[in-house]
mmCIF file of C-alpha atoms in Angstrom:
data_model
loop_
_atom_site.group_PDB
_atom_site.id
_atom_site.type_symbol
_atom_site.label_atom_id
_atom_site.label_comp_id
_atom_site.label_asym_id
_atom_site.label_seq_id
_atom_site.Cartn_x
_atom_site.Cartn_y
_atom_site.Cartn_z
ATOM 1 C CA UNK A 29 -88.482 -202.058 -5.760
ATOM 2 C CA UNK A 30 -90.562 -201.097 -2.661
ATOM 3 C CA UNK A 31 -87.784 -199.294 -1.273
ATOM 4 C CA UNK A 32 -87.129 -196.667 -4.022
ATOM 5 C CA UNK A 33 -90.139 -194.666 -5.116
ATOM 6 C CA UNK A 34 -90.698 -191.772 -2.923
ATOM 7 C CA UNK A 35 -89.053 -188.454 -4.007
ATOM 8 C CA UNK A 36 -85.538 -187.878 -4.390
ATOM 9 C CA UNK A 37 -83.213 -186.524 -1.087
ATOM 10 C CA UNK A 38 -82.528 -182.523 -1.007
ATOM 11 C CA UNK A 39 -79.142 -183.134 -2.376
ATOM 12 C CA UNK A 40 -80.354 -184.384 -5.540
ATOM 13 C CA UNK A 41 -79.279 -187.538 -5.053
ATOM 14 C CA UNK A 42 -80.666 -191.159 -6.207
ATOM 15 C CA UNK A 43 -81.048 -193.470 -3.948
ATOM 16 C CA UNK A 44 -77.915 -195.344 -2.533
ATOM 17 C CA UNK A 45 -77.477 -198.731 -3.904
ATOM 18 C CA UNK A 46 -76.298 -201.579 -1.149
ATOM 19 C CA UNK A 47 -74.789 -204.520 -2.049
ATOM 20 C CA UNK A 48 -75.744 -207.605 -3.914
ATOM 21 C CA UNK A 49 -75.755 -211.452 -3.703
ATOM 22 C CA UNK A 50 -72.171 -212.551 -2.897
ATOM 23 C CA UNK A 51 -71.238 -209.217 -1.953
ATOM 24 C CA UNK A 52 -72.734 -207.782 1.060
ATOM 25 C CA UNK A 53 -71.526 -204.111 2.117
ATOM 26 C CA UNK A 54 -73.007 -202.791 4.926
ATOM 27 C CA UNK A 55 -76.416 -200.600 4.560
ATOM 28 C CA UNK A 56 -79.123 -203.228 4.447
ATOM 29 C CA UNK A 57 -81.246 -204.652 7.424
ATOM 30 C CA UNK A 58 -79.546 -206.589 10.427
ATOM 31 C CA UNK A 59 -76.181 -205.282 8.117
ATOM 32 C CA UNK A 60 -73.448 -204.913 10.664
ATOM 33 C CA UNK A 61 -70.196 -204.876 8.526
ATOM 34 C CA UNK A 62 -67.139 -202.233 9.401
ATOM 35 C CA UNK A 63 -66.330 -200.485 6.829
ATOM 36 C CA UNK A 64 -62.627 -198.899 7.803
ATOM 37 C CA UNK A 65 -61.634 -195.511 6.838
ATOM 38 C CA UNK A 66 -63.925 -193.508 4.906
ATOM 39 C CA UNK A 67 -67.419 -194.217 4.943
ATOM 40 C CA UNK A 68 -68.919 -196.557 1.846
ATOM 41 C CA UNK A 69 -71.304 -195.429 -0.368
ATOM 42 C CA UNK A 70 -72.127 -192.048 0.633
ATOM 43 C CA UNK A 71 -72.581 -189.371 -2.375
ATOM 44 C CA UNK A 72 -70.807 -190.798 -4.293
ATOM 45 C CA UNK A 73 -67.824 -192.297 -1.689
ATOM 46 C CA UNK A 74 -67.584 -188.584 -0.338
ATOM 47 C CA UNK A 75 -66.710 -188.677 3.770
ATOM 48 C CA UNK A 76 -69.343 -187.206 5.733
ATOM 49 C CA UNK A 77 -68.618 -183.073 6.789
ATOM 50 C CA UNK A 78 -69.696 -181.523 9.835
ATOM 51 C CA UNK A 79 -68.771 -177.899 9.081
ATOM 52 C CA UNK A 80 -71.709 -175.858 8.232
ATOM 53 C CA UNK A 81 -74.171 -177.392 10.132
ATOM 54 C CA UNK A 82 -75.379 -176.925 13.561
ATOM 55 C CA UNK A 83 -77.541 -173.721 15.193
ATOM 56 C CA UNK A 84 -74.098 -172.011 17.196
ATOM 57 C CA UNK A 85 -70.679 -171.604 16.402
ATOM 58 C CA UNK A 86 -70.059 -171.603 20.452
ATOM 59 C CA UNK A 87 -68.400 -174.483 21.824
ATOM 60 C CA UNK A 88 -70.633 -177.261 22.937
ATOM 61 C CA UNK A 89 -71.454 -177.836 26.872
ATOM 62 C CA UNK A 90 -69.371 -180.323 28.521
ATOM 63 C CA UNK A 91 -71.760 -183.373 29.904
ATOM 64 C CA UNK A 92 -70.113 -185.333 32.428
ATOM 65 C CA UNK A 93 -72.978 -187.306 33.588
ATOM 66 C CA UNK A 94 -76.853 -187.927 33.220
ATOM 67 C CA UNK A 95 -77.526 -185.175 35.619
ATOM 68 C CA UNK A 96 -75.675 -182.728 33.191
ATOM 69 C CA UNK A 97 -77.620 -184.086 30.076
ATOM 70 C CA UNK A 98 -80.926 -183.507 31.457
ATOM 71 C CA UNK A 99 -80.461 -179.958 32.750
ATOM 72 C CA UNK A 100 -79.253 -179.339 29.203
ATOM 73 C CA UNK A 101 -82.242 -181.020 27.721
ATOM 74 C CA UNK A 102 -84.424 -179.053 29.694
ATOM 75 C CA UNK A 103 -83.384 -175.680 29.578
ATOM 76 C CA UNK A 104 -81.700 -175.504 26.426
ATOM 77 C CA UNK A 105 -82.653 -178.340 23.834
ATOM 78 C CA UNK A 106 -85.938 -178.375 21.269
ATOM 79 C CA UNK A 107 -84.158 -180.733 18.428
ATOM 80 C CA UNK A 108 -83.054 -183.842 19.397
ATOM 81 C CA UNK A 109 -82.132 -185.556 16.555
ATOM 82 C CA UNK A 110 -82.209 -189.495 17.236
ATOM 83 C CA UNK A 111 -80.345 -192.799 16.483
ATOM 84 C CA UNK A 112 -81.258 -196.336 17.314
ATOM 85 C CA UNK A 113 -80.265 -199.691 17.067
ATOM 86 C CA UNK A 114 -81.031 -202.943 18.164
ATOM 87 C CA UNK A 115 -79.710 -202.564 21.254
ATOM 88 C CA UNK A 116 -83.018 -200.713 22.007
ATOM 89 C CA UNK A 117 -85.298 -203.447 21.361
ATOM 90 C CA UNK A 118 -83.561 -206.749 23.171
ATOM 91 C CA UNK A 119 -85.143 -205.422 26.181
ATOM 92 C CA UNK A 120 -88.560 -206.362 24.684
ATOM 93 C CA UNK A 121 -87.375 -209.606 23.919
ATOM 94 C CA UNK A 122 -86.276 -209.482 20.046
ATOM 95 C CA UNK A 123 -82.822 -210.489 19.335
ATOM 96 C CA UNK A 124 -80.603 -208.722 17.725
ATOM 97 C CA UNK A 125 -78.489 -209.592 14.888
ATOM 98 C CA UNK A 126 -74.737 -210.796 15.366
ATOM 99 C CA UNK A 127 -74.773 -211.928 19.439
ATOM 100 C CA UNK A 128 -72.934 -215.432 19.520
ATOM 101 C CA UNK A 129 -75.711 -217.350 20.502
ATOM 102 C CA UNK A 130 -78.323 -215.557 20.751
ATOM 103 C CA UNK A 131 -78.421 -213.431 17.586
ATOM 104 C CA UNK A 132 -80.609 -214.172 15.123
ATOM 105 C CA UNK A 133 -78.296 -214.839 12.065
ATOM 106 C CA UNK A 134 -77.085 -217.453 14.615
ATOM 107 C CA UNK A 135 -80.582 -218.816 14.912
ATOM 108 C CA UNK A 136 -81.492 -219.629 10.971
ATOM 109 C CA UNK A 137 -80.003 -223.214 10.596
ATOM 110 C CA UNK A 138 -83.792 -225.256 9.983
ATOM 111 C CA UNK A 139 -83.226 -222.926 6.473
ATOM 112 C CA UNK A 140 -80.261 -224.732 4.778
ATOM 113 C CA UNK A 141 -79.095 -220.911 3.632
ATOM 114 C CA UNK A 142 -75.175 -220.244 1.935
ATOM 115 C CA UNK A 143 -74.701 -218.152 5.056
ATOM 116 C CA UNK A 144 -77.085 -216.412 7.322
ATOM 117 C CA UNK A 145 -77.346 -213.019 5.794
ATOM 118 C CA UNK A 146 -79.272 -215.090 2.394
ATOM 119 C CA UNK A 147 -82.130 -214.410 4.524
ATOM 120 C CA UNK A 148 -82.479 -210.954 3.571
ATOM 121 C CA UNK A 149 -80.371 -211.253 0.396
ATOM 122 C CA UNK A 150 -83.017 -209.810 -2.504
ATOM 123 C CA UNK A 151 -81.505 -212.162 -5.160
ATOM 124 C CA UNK A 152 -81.866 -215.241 -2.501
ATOM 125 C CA UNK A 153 -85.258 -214.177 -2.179
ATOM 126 C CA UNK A 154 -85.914 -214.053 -6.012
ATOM 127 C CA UNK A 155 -84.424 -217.747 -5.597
ATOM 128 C CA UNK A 156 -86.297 -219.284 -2.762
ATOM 129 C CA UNK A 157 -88.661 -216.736 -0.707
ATOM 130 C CA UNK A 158 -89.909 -219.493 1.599
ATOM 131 C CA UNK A 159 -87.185 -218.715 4.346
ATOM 132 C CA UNK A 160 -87.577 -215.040 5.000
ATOM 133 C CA UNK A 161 -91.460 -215.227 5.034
ATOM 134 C CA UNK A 162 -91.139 -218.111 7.362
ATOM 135 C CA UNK A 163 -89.116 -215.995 9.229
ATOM 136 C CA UNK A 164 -91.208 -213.059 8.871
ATOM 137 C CA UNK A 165 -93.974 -214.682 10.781
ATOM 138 C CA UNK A 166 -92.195 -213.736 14.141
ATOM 139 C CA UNK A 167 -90.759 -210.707 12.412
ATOM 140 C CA UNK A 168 -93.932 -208.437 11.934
ATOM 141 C CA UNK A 169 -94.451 -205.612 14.600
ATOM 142 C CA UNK A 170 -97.071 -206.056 17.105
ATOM 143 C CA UNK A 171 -97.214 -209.783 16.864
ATOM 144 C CA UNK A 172 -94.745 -210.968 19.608
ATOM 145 C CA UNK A 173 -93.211 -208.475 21.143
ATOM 146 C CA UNK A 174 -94.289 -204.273 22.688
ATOM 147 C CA UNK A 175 -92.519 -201.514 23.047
ATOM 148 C CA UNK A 176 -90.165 -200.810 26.075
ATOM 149 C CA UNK A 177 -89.265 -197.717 28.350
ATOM 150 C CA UNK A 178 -86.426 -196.615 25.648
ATOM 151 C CA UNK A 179 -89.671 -196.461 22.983
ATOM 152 C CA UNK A 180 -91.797 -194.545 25.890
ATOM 153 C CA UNK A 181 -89.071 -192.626 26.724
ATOM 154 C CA UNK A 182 -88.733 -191.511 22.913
ATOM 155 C CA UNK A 183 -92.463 -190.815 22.884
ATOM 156 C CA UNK A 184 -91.985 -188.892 26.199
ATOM 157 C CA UNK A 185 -88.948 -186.601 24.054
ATOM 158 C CA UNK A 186 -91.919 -186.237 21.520
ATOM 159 C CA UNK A 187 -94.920 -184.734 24.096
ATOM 160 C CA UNK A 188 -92.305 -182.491 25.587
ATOM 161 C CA UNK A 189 -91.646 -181.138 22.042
ATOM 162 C CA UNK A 190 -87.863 -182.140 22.209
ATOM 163 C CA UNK A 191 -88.109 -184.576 19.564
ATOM 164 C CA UNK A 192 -86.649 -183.694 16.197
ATOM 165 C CA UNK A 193 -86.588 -186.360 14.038
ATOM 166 C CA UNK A 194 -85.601 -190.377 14.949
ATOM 167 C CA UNK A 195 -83.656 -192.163 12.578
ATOM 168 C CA UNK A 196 -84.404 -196.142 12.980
ATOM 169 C CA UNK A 197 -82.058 -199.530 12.066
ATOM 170 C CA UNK A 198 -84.715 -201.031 13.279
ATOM 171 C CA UNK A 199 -87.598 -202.592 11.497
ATOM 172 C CA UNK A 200 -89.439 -203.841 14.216
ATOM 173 C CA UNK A 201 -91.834 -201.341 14.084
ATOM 174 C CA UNK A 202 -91.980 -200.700 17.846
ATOM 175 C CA UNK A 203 -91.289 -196.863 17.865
ATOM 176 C CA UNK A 204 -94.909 -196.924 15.869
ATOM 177 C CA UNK A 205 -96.282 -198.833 18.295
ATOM 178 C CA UNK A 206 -95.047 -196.702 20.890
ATOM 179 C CA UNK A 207 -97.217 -193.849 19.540
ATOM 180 C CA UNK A 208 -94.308 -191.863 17.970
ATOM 181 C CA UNK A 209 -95.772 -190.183 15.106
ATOM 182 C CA UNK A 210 -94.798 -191.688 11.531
ATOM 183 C CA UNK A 211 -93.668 -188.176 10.735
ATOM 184 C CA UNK A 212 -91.186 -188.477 13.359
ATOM 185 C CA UNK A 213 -89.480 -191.723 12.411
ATOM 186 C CA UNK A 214 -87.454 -192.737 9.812
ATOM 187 C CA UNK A 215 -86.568 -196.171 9.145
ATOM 188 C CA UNK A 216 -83.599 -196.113 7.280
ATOM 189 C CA UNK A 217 -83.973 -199.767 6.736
ATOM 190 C CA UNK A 218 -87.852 -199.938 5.903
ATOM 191 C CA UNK A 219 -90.872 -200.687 6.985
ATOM 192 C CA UNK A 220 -93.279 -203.802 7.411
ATOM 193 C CA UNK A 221 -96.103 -201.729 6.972
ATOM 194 C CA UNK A 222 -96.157 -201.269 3.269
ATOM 195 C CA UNK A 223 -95.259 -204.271 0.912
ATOM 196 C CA UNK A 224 -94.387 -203.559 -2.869
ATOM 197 C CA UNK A 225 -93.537 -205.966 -5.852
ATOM 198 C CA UNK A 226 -90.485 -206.976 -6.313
ATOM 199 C CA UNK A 227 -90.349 -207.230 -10.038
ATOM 200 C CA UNK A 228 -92.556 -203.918 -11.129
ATOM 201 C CA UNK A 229 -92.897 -202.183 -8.037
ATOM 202 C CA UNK A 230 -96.569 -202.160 -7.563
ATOM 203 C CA UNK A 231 -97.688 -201.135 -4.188
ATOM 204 C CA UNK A 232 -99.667 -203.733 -2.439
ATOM 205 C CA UNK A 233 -101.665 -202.879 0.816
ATOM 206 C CA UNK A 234 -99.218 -203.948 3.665
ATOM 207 C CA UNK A 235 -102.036 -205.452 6.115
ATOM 208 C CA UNK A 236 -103.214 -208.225 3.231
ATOM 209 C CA UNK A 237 -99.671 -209.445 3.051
ATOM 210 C CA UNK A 238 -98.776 -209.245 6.415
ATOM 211 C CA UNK A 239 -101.883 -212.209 7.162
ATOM 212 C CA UNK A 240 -101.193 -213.840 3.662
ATOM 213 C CA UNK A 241 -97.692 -214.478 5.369
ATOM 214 C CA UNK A 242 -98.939 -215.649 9.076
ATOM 215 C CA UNK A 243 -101.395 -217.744 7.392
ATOM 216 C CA UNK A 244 -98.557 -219.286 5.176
ATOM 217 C CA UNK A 245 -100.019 -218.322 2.434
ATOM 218 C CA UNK A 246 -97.138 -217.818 0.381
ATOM 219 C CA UNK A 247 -95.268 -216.718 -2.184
ATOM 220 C CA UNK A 248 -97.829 -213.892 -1.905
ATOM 221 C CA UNK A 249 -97.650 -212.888 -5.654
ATOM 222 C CA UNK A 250 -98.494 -209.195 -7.804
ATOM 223 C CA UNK A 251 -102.096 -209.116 -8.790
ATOM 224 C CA UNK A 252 -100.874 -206.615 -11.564
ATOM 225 C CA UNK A 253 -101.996 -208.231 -14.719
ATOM 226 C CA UNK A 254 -98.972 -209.607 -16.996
ATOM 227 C CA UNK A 255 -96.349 -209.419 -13.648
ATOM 228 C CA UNK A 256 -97.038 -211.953 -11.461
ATOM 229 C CA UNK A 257 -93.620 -210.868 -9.002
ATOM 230 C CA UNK A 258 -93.293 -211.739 -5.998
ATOM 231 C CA UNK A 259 -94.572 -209.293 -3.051
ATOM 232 C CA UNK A 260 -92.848 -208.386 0.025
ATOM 233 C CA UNK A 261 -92.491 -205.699 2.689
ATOM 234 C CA UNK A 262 -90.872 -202.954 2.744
ATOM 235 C CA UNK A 263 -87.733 -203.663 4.381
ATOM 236 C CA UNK A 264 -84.452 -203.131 2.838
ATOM 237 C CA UNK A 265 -82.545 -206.184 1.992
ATOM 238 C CA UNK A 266 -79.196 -206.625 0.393
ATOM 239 C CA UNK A 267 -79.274 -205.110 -3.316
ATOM 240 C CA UNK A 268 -81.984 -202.821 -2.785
ATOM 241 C CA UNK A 269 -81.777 -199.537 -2.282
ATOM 242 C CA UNK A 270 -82.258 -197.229 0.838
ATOM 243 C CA UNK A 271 -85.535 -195.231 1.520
ATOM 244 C CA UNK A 272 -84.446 -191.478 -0.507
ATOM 245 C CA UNK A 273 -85.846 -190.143 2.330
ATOM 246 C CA UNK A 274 -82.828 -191.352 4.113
ATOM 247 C CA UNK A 275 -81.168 -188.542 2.901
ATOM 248 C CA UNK A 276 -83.025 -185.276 4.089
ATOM 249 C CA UNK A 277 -80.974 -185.636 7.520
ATOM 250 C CA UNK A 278 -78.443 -183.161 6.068
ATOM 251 C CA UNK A 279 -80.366 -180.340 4.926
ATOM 252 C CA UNK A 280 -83.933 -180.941 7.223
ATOM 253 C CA UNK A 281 -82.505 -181.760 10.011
ATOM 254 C CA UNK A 282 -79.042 -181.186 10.832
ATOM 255 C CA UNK A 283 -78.916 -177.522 10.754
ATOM 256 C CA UNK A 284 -81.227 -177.211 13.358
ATOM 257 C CA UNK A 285 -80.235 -179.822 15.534
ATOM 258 C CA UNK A 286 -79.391 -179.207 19.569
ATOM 259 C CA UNK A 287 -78.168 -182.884 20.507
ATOM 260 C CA UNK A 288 -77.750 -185.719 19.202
ATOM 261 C CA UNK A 289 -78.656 -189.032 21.077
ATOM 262 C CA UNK A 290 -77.280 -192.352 20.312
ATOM 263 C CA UNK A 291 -79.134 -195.272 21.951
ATOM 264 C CA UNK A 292 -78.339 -199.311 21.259
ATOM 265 C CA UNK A 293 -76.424 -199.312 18.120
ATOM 266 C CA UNK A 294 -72.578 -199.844 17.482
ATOM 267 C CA UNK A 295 -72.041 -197.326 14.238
ATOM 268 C CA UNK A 296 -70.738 -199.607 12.434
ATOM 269 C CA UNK A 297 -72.616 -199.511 9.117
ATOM 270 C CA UNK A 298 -72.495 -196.616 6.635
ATOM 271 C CA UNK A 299 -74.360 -194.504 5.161
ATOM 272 C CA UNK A 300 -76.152 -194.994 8.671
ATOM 273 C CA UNK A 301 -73.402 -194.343 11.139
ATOM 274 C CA UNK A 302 -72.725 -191.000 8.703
ATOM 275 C CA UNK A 303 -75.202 -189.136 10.500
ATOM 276 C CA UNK A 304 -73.467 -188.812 13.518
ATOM 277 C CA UNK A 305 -70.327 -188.068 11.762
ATOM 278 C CA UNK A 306 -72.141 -185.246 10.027
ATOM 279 C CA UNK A 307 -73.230 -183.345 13.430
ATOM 280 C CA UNK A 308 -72.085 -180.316 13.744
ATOM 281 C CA UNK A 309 -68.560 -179.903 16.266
ATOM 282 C CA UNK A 310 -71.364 -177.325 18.151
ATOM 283 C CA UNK A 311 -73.258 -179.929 18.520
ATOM 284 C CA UNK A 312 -73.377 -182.654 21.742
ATOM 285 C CA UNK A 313 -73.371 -186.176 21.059
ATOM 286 C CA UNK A 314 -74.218 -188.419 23.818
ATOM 287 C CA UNK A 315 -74.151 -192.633 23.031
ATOM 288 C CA UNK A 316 -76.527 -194.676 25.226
ATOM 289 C CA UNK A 317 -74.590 -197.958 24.920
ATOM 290 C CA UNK A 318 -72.850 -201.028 26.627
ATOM 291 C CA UNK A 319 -70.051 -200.245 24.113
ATOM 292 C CA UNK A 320 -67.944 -197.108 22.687
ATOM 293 C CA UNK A 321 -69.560 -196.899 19.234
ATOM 294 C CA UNK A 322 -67.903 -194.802 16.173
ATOM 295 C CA UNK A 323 -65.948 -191.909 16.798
ATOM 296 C CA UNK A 324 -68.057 -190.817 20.043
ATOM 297 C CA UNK A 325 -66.095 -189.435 22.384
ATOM 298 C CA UNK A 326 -63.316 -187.899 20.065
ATOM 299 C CA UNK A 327 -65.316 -184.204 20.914
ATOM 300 C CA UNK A 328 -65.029 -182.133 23.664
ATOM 301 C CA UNK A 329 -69.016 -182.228 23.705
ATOM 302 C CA UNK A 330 -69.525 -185.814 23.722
ATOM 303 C CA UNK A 331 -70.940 -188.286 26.469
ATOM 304 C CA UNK A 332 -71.521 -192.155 26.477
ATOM 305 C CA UNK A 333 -73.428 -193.549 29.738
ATOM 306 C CA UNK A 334 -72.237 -197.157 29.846
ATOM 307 C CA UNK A 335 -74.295 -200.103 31.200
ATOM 308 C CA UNK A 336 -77.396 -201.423 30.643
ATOM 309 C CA UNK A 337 -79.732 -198.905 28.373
ATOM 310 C CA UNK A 338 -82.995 -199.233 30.550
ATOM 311 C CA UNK A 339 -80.738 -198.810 33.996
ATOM 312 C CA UNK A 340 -79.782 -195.233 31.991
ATOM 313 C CA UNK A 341 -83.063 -194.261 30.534
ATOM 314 C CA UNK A 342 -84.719 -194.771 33.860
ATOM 315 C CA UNK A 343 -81.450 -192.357 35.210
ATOM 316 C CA UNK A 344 -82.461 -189.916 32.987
ATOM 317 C CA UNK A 345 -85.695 -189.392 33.239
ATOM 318 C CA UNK A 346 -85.022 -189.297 36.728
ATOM 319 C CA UNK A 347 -82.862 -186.229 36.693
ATOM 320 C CA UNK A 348 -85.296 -184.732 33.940
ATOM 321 C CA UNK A 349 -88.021 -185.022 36.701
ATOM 322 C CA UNK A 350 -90.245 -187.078 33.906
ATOM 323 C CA UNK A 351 -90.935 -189.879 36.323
ATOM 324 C CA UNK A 352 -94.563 -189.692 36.107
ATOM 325 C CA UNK A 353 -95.373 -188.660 32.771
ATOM 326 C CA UNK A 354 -92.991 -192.037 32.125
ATOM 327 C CA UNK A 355 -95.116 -194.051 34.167
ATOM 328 C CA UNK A 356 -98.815 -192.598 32.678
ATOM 329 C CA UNK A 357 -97.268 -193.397 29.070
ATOM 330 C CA UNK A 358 -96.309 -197.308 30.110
ATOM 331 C CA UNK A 359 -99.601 -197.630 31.797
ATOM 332 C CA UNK A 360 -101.438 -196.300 28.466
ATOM 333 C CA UNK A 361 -99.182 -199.102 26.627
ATOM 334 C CA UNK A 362 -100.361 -201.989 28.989
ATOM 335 C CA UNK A 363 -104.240 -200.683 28.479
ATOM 336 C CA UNK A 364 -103.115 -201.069 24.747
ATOM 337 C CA UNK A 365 -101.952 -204.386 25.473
ATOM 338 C CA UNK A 366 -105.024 -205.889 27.598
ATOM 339 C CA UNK A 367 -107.446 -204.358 24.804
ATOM 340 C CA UNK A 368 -105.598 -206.319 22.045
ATOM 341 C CA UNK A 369 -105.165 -209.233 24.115
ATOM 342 C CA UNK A 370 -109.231 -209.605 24.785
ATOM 343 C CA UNK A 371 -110.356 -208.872 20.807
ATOM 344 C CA UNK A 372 -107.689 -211.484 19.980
#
């Protein structure tokens, strides 16, 4: 699959398989299935442990407020460790999953599919591919939709060398397009950017199929001799497995992070939601969200800022005193944007 070569996580472990046709756990893309009690699939079923990680045994600061957070972030933080969901990209105008009404599994009845989630089902796809590159037409990064002041913001963390490491649901592709270095994001759910064959692997340059499937010209097949599978990005679907490099979080990253910030995502699908289970008890955790999400706010160091996300960020940068190098960062996005807009 295009999701599993790369090298194996620090712990040794493969790659963690996600469920199949007819049985969906959560894990793959637009996934967004509770799983109760301890958290599915994660070496081997183990629950998530925070002890032994984290840069200070000393209790963690108490935040109250955004005013706290950024005086913290300022004079004490150089690893902020990242999470983000959906919620971080409806401002740009993509929807996100599982709204009533407005989500986009609500959105996929011209496709005749069992239920909405076929979409990004592998085996469905081995079946009839038509209705996820139909749908990946409006899908692919850059085409439709730009990156917000949440993705500026996050390149704004990055320049200020605060940024540690941002772990993506999203495969949108707009925290590239924000400038965030590649090295700096992982999309735990894949990437549009590379496209591999689904039946031996073969990596296939990710631009070529990306117009092959806005010109329709589709199934875009293996030009291995002998194979003749079907190609497709490199997004995870249902049955495939997750990116190994998934996995480094623990021993890369963890140990070494200061805060951990939580921005438009519920934390409701494991091994994703893990992560922030697996923070140290040193360690802050502040949520960015209209919603509680996981077990955020059961520490004496945690912090959610309710409301709308780009009310907060703006907040935020505010009390950080980043107002302008905000603004010079959207204004180099909207050069971006006229330049693109006259070659096209």
């Amino acid at each position: 699959m295009g999701t599993t070569t790369g090298r194996r996580g620090n712990d040794g472990k493969s790659n963690t398989r996600v469920g199949r046709f007819g049985h969906r756990p959560g894990g793959a893309v637009g996934d967004s299935v509770v799983i109760r009690g301890r958290p599915y699939g994660v070496w081997g079923g183990s629950s998530f442990s925070s002890s032994g990680t984290g840069k200070s045994s000393s209790p963690p600061p108490v935040l109250k407020n955004a005013e706290d957070l950024a005086a913290f972030i300022k004079e004490r933080v150089s690893n902020v460790l990242v999470m983000v969901g959906a919620g971080i990209s409806t401002p740009s105008g993509i929807p996100d999953f599982r709204s009533p009404g407005t989500g986009l599994y609500d959105n996929l009845q011209k496709y005749n599919l069992p239920y909405p989630e076929a979409i990004f089902d592998i085996d469905y796809f081995m079946t009839d591919p038509r209705p996820f590159y139909t749908l990946a037409q409006d899908l692919y990064p850059g085409i439709n939709y730009s990156p917000n002041t949440t993705h500026h913001f996050l390149h704004l963390l990055h320049l200020q060398h605060k940024l540690q490491i941002i772990y993506t649901q999203n495969i949108d592709g707009l925290e590239r397009l924000a400038g965030i270095p590649e090295d700096k994001v992982m999309e735990a759910h894949g990437t549009f950017t590379r496209a591999s064959c689904t039946r031996c692997g073969r990596r296939h340059d990710g631009q070529r199929v990306k117009q092959a499937i806005v010109d329709g010209d589709v199934p875009v097949w293996c030009d291995e001799p002998k194979c003749k599978g079907k190609v497709k990005p490199d997004i995870v679907f249902f049955g495939e497995n997750l990116p190994s490099e998934f996995w480094d979080y623990h021993h890369h990253y963890l140990p070494f992070t200061d805060l951990l910030l939580v921005m438009g995502t519920s934390l409701q699908v494991y091994p994703f939601a893990g992560i922030a289970e697996a923070v140290s008890t040193h360690t802050p955790r502040v949520l960015i969200n209209r919603t509680p999400a996981g077990t955020i706010g059961s520490r004496p160091g945690d912090l959610h800022l309710t409301g709308d996300i780009i009310n907060n960020i703006n907040t935020l940068v505010e009390a950080l005193g980043w107002q302008d190098k905000l603004r010079h960062i959207q204004q180099q996005q909207q050069h971006t944007n006229k330049t693109k807009e006259n070659e096209e």
